[in-house]
PDB file of C-alpha atoms in Angstrom:
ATOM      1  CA  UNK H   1      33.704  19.359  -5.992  1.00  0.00           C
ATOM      2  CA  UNK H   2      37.392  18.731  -5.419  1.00  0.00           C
ATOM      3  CA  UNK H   3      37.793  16.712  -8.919  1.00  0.00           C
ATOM      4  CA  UNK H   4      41.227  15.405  -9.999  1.00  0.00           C
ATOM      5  CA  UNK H   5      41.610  14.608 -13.535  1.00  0.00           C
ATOM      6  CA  UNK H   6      44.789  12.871 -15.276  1.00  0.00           C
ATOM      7  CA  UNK H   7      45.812  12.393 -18.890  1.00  0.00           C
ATOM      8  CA  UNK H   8      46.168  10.243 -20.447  1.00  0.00           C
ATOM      9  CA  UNK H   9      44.550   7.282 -18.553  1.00  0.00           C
ATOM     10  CA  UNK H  10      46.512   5.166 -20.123  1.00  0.00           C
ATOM     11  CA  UNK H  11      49.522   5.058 -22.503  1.00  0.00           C
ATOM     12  CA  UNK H  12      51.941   2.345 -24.241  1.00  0.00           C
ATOM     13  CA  UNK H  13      55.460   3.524 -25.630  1.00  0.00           C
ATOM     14  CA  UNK H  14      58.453   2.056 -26.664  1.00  0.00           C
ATOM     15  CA  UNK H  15      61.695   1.683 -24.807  1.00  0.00           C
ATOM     16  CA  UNK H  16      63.783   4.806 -24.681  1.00  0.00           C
ATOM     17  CA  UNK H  17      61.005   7.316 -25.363  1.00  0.00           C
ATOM     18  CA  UNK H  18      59.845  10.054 -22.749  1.00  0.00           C
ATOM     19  CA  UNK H  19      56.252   9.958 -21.763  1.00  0.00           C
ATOM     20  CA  UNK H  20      54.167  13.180 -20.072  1.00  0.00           C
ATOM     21  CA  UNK H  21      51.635  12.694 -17.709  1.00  0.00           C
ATOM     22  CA  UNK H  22      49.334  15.535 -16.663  1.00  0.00           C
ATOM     23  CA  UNK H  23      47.449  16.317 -13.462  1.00  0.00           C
ATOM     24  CA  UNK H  24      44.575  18.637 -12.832  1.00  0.00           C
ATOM     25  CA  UNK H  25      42.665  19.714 -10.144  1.00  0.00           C
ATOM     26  CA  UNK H  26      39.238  20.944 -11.826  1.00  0.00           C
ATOM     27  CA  UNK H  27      37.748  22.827  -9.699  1.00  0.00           C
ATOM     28  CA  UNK H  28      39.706  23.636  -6.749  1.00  0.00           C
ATOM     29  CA  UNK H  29      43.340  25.424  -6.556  1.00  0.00           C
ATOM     30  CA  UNK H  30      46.664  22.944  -5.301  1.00  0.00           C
ATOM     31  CA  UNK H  31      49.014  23.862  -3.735  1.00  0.00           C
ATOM     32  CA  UNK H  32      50.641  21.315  -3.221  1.00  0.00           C
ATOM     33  CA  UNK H  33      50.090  17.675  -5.637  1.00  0.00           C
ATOM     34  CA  UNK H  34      51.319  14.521  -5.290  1.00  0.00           C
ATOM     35  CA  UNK H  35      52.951  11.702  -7.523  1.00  0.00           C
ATOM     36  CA  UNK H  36      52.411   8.137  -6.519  1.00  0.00           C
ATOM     37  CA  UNK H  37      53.551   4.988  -8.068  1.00  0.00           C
ATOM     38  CA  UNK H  38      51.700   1.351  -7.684  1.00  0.00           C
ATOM     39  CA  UNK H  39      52.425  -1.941  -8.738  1.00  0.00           C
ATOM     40  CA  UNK H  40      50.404  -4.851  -9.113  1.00  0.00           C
ATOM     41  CA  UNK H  41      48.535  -5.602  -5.653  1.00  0.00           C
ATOM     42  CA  UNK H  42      51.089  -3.454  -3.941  1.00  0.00           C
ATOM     43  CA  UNK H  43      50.063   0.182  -2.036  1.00  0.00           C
ATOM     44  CA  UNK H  44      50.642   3.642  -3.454  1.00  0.00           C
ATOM     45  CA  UNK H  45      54.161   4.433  -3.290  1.00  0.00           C
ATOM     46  CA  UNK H  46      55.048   7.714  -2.730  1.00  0.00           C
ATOM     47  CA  UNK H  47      57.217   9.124  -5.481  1.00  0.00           C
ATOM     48  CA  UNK H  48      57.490  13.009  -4.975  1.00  0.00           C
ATOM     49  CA  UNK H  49      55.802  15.641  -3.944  1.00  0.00           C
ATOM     50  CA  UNK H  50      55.662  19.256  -5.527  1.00  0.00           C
ATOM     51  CA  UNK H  51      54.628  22.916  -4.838  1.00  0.00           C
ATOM     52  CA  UNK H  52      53.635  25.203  -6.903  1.00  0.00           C
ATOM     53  CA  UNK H  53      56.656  27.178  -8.324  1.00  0.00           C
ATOM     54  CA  UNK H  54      59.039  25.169  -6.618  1.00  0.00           C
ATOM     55  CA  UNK H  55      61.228  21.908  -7.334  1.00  0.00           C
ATOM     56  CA  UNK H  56      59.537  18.687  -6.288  1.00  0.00           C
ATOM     57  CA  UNK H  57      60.686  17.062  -3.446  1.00  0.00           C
ATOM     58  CA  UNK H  58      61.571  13.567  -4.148  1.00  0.00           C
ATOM     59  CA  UNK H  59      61.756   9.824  -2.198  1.00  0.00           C
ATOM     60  CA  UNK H  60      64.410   8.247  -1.390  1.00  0.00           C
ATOM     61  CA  UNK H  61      65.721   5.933  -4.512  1.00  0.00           C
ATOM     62  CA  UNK H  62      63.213   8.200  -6.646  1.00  0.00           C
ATOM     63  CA  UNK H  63      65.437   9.510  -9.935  1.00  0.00           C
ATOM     64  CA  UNK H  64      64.919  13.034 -10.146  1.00  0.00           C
ATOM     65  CA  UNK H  65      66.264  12.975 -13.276  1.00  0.00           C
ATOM     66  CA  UNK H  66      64.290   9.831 -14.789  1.00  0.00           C
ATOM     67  CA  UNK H  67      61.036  11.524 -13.595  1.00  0.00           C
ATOM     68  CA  UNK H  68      60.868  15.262 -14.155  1.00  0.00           C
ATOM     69  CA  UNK H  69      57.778  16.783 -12.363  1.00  0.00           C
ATOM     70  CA  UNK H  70      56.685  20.238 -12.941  1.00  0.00           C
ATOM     71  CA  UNK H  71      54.003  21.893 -11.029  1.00  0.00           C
ATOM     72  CA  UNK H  72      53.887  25.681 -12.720  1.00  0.00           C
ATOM     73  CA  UNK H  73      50.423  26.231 -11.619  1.00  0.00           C
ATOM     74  CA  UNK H  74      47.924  25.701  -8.821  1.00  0.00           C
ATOM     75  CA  UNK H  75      45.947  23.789 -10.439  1.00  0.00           C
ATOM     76  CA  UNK H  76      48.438  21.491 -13.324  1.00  0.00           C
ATOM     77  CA  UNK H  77      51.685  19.193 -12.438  1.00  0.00           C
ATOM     78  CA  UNK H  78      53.143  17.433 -14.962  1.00  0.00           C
ATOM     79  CA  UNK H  79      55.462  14.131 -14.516  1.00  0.00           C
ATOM     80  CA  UNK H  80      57.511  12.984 -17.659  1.00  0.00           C
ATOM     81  CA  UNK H  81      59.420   9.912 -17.472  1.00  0.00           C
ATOM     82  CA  UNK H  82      62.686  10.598 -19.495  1.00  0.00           C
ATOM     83  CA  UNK H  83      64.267   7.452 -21.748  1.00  0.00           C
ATOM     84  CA  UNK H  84      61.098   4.858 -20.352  1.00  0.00           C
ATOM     85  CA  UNK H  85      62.126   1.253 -19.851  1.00  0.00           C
ATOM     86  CA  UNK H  86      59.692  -1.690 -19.593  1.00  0.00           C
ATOM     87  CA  UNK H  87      60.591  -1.705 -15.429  1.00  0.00           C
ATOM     88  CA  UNK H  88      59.044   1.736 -15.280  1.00  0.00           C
ATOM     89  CA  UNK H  89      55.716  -0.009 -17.179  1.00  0.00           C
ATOM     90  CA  UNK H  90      53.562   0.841 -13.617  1.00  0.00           C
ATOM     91  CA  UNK H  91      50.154   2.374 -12.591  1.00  0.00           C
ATOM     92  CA  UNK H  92      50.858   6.163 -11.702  1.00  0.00           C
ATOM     93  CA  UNK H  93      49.051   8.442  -9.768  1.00  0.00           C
ATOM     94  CA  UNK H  94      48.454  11.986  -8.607  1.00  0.00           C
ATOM     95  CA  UNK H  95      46.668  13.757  -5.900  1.00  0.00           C
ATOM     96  CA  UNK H  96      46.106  17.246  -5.496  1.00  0.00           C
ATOM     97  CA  UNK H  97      46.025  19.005  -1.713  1.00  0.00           C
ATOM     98  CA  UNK H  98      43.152  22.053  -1.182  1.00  0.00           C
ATOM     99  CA  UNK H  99      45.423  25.370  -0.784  1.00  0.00           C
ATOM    100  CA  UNK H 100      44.949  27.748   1.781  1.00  0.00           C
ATOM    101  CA  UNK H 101      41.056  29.115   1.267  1.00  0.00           C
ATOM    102  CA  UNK H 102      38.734  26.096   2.180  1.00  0.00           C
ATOM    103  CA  UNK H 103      37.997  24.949   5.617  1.00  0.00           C
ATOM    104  CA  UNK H 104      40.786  22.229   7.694  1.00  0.00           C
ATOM    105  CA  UNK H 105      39.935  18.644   6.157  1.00  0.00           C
ATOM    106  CA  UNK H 106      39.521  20.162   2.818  1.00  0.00           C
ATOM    107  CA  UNK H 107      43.094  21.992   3.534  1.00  0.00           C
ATOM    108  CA  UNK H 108      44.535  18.543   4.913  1.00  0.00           C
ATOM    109  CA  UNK H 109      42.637  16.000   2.630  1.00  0.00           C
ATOM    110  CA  UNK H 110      44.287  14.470  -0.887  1.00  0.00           C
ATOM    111  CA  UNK H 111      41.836  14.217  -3.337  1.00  0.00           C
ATOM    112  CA  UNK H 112      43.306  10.824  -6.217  1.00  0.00           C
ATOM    113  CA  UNK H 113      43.264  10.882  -9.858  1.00  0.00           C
ATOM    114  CA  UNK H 114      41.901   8.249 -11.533  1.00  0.00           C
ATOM    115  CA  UNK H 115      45.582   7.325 -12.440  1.00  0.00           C
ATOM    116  CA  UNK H 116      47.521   6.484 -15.530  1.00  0.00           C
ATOM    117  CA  UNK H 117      48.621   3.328 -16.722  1.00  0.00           C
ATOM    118  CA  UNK H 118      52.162   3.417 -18.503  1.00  0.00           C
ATOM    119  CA  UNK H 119      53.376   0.391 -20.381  1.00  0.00           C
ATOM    120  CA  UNK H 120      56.476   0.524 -21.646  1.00  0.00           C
ATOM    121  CA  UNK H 121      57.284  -2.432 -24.345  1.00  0.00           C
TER     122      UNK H 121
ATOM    123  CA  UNK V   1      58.629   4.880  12.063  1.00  0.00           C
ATOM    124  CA  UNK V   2      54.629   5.323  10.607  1.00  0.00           C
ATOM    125  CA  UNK V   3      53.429   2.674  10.119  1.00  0.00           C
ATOM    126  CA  UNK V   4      49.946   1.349   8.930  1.00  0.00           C
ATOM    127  CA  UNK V   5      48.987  -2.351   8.782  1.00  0.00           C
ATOM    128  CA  UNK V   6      45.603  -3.593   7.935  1.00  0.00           C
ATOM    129  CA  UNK V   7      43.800  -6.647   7.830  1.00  0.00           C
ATOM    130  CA  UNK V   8      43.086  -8.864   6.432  1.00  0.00           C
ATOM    131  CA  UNK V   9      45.006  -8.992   3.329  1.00  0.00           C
ATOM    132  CA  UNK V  10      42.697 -10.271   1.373  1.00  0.00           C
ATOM    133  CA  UNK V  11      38.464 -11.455   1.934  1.00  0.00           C
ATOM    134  CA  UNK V  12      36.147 -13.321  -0.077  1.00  0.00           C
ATOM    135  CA  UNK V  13      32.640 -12.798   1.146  1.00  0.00           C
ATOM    136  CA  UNK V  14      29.315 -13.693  -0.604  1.00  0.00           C
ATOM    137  CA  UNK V  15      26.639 -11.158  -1.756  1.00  0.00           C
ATOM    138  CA  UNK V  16      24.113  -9.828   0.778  1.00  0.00           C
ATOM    139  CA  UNK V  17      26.909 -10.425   3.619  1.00  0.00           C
ATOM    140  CA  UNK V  18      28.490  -7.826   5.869  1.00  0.00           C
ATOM    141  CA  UNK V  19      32.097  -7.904   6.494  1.00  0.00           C
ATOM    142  CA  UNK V  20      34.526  -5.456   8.864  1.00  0.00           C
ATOM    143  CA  UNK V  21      38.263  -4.464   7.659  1.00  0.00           C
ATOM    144  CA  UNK V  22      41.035  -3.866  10.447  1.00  0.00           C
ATOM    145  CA  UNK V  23      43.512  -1.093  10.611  1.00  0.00           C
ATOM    146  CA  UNK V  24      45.983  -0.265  13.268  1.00  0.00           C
ATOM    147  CA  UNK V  25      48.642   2.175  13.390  1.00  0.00           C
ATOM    148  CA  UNK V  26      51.499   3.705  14.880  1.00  0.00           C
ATOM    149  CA  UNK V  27      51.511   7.238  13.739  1.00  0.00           C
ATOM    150  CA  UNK V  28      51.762   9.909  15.727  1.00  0.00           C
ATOM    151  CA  UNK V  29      50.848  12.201  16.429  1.00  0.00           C
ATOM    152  CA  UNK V  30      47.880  11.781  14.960  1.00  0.00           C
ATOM    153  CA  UNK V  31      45.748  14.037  12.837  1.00  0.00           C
ATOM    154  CA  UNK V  32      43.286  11.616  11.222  1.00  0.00           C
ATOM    155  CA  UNK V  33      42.508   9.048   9.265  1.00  0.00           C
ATOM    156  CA  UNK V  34      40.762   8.102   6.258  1.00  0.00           C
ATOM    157  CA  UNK V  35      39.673   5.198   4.163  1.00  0.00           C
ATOM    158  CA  UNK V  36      39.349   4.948   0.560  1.00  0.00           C
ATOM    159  CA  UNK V  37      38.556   2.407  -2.082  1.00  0.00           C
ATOM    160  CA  UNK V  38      40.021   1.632  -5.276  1.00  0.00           C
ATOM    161  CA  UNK V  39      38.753   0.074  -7.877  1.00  0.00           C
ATOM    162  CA  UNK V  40      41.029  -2.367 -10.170  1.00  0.00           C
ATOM    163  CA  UNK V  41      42.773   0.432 -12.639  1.00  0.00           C
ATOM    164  CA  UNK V  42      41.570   3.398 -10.691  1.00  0.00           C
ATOM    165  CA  UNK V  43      42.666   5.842  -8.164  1.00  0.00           C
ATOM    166  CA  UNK V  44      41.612   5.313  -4.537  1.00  0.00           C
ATOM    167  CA  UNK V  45      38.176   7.392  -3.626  1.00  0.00           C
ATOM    168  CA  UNK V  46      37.293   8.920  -0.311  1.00  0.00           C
ATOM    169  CA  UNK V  47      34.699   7.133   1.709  1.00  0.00           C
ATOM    170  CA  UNK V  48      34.950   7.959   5.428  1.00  0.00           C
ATOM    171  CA  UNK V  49      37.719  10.810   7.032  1.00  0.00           C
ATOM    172  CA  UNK V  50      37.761  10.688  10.912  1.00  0.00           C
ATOM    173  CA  UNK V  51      39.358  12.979  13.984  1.00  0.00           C
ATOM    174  CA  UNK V  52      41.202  12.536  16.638  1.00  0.00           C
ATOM    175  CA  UNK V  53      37.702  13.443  18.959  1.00  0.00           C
ATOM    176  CA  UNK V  54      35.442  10.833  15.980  1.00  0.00           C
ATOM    177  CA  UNK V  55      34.339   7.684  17.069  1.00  0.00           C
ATOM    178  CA  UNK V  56      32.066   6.599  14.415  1.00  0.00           C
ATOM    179  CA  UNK V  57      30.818   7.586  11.029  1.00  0.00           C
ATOM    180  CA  UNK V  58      28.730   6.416   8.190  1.00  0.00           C
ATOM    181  CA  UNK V  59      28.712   6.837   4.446  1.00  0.00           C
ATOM    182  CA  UNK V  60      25.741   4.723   3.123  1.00  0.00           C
ATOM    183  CA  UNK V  61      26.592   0.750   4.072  1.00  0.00           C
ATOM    184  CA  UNK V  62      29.843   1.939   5.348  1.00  0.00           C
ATOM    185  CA  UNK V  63      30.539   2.541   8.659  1.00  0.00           C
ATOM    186  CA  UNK V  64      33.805   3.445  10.063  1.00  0.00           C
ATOM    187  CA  UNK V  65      35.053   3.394  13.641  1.00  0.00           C
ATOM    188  CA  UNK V  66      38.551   4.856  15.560  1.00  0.00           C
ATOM    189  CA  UNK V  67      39.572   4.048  18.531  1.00  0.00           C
ATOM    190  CA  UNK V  68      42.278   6.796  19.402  1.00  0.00           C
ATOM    191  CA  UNK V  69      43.465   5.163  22.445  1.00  0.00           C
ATOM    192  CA  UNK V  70      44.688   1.708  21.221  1.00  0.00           C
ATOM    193  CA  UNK V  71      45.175   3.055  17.978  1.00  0.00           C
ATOM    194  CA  UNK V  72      42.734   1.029  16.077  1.00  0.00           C
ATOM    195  CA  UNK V  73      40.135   1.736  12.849  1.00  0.00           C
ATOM    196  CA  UNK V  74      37.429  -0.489  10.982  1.00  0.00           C
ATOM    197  CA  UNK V  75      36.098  -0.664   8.287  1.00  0.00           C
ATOM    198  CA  UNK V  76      32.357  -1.930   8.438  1.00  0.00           C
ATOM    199  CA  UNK V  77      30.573  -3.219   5.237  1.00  0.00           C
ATOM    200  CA  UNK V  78      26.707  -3.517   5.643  1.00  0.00           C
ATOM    201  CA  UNK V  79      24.818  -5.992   3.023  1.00  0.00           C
ATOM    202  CA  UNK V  80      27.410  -6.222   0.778  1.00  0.00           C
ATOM    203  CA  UNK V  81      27.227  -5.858  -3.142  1.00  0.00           C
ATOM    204  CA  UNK V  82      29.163  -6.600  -5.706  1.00  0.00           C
ATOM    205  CA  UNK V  83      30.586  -3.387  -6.719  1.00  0.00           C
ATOM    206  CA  UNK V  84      31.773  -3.506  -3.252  1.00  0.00           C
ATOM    207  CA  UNK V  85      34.255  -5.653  -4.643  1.00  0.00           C
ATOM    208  CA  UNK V  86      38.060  -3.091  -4.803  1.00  0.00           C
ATOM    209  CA  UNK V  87      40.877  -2.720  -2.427  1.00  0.00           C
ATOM    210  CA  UNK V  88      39.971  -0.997   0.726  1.00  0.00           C
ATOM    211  CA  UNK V  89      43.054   1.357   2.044  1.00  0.00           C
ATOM    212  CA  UNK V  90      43.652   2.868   4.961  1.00  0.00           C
ATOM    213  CA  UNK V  91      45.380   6.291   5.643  1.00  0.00           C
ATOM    214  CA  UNK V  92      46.862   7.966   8.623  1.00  0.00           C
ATOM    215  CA  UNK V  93      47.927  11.378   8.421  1.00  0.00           C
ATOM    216  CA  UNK V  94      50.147  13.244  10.926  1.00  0.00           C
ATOM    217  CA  UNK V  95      49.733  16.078  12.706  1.00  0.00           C
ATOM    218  CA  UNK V  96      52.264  18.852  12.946  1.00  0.00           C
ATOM    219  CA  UNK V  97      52.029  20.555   9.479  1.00  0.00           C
ATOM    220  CA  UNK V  98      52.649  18.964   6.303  1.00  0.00           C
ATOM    221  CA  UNK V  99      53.949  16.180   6.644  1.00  0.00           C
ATOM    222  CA  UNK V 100      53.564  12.752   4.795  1.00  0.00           C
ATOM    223  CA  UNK V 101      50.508  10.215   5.221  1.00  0.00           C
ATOM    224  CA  UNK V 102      50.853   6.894   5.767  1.00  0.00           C
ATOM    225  CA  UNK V 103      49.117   4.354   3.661  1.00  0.00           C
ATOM    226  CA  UNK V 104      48.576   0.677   4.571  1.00  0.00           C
ATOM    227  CA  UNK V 105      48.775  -2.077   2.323  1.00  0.00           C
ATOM    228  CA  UNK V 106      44.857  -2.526   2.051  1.00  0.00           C
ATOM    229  CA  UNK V 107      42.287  -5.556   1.955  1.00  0.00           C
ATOM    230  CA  UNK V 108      41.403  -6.939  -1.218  1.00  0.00           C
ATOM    231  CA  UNK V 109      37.547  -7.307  -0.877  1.00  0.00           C
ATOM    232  CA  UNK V 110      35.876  -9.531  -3.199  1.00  0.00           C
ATOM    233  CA  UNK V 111      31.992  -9.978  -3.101  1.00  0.00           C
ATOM    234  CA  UNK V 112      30.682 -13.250  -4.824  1.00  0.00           C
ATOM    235  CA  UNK V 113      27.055 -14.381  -6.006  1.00  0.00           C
TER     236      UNK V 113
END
């Protein structure tokens, strides 16, 4: 149980194009997902994090604009990066939080998609 | 400020071998913390999650141990393979609600014939 998918799992654009990036959590509800960012042989980077039916909550020097997240149900959030450049070419990745029916460390853990790999040329 | 460090950055360590990853932290308070592996191109996956009142636990060759006190966590690896080869990460997450975990920069195991 407590699968995260993500699609695409990888994706190549061209400068100046928008790019969608979904999140799922298969078989448990979210209530709360997560958007990470990770360069190459750097950590997750925390990018913003989102409720369902509310706006995302974003890091500081995170363009809310540049990447649009929307989480309209407990189990889908969505992040589209708007006008891509090559700098934004990066490793992305979501993870999903149990909601409120499940015992405490399912409630508190953060189950990972397998990530997405963006390049933009 | 939260903070996570582990060590050591990186570790090259030959088939059959054991090996043990650091991790100390300054969060608090504390709530518990986990470690996960990923795998080159994939998202990091669950192997041990430990409490405040946890001392030791096991997942297969894996052992993990916390030491609440001086703030310290390993990572034990027990005849190592070669999948075992990935980035090992540690993750502290706070108590008090929901508030934001705290990653550390992870050891880059690599397991050699």
């Amino acid at each position: 149980g407590a699968v995260v998918s993500q699609h695409p799992s990888w994706v190549i654009c061209k400068s100046g194009t928008s790019v969608k990036i979904e999140c799922r959590s298969l078989d448990f509800q979210a209530t709360t997902m997560f958007w990470y960012r990770q360069f190459p042989k750097q950590s997750l980077m925390l990018m913003a994090t989102s409720n369902e039916g509310s706006k995302a909550t974003y890091e500081q020097g995170v363009e809310k604009d540049k990447f649009l997240i929307n989480h309209a149900s407990l189990t889908l959030s969505t992040l589209t990066v708007t006008s891509a450049h090559p700098e934004d070419s990066s490793f992305y990745i979501c993870s999903a939080r149990g909601g409120v029916f499940g015992s405490w460390l399912f409630h508190n853990e953060q189950f990972f998609g397998p990530g997405t790999r963006l390049t933009v040329l | 400020k939260n903070q996570v460090e582990q060590s050591p950055q990186s570790l090259i360590i030959l088939e059959g071998k054991n090996c043990t990853l650091q991790c100390n932290y300054t969060v608090s308070p504390f709530s518990n913390l986990r470690w996960y592996k990923q795998d080159t191109g994939r998202g990091p996956v669950s192997l041990t999650i430990m409490t405040f009142s946890e001392n030791t636990k096991s997942n297969g060759r894996y052992t993990a141990t916390l030491d609440a006190d001086t703030k310290q966590s390993s990572l034990h690896i027990t005849a190592s393979q070669l999948s075992d080869s990935a980035s090992y990460i540690c993750v502290v997450n706070p108590s008090g609600g929901y508030q934001k975990v705290t990653f550390g920069t992870g050891t880059k195991l690599q397991v050699i014939p």
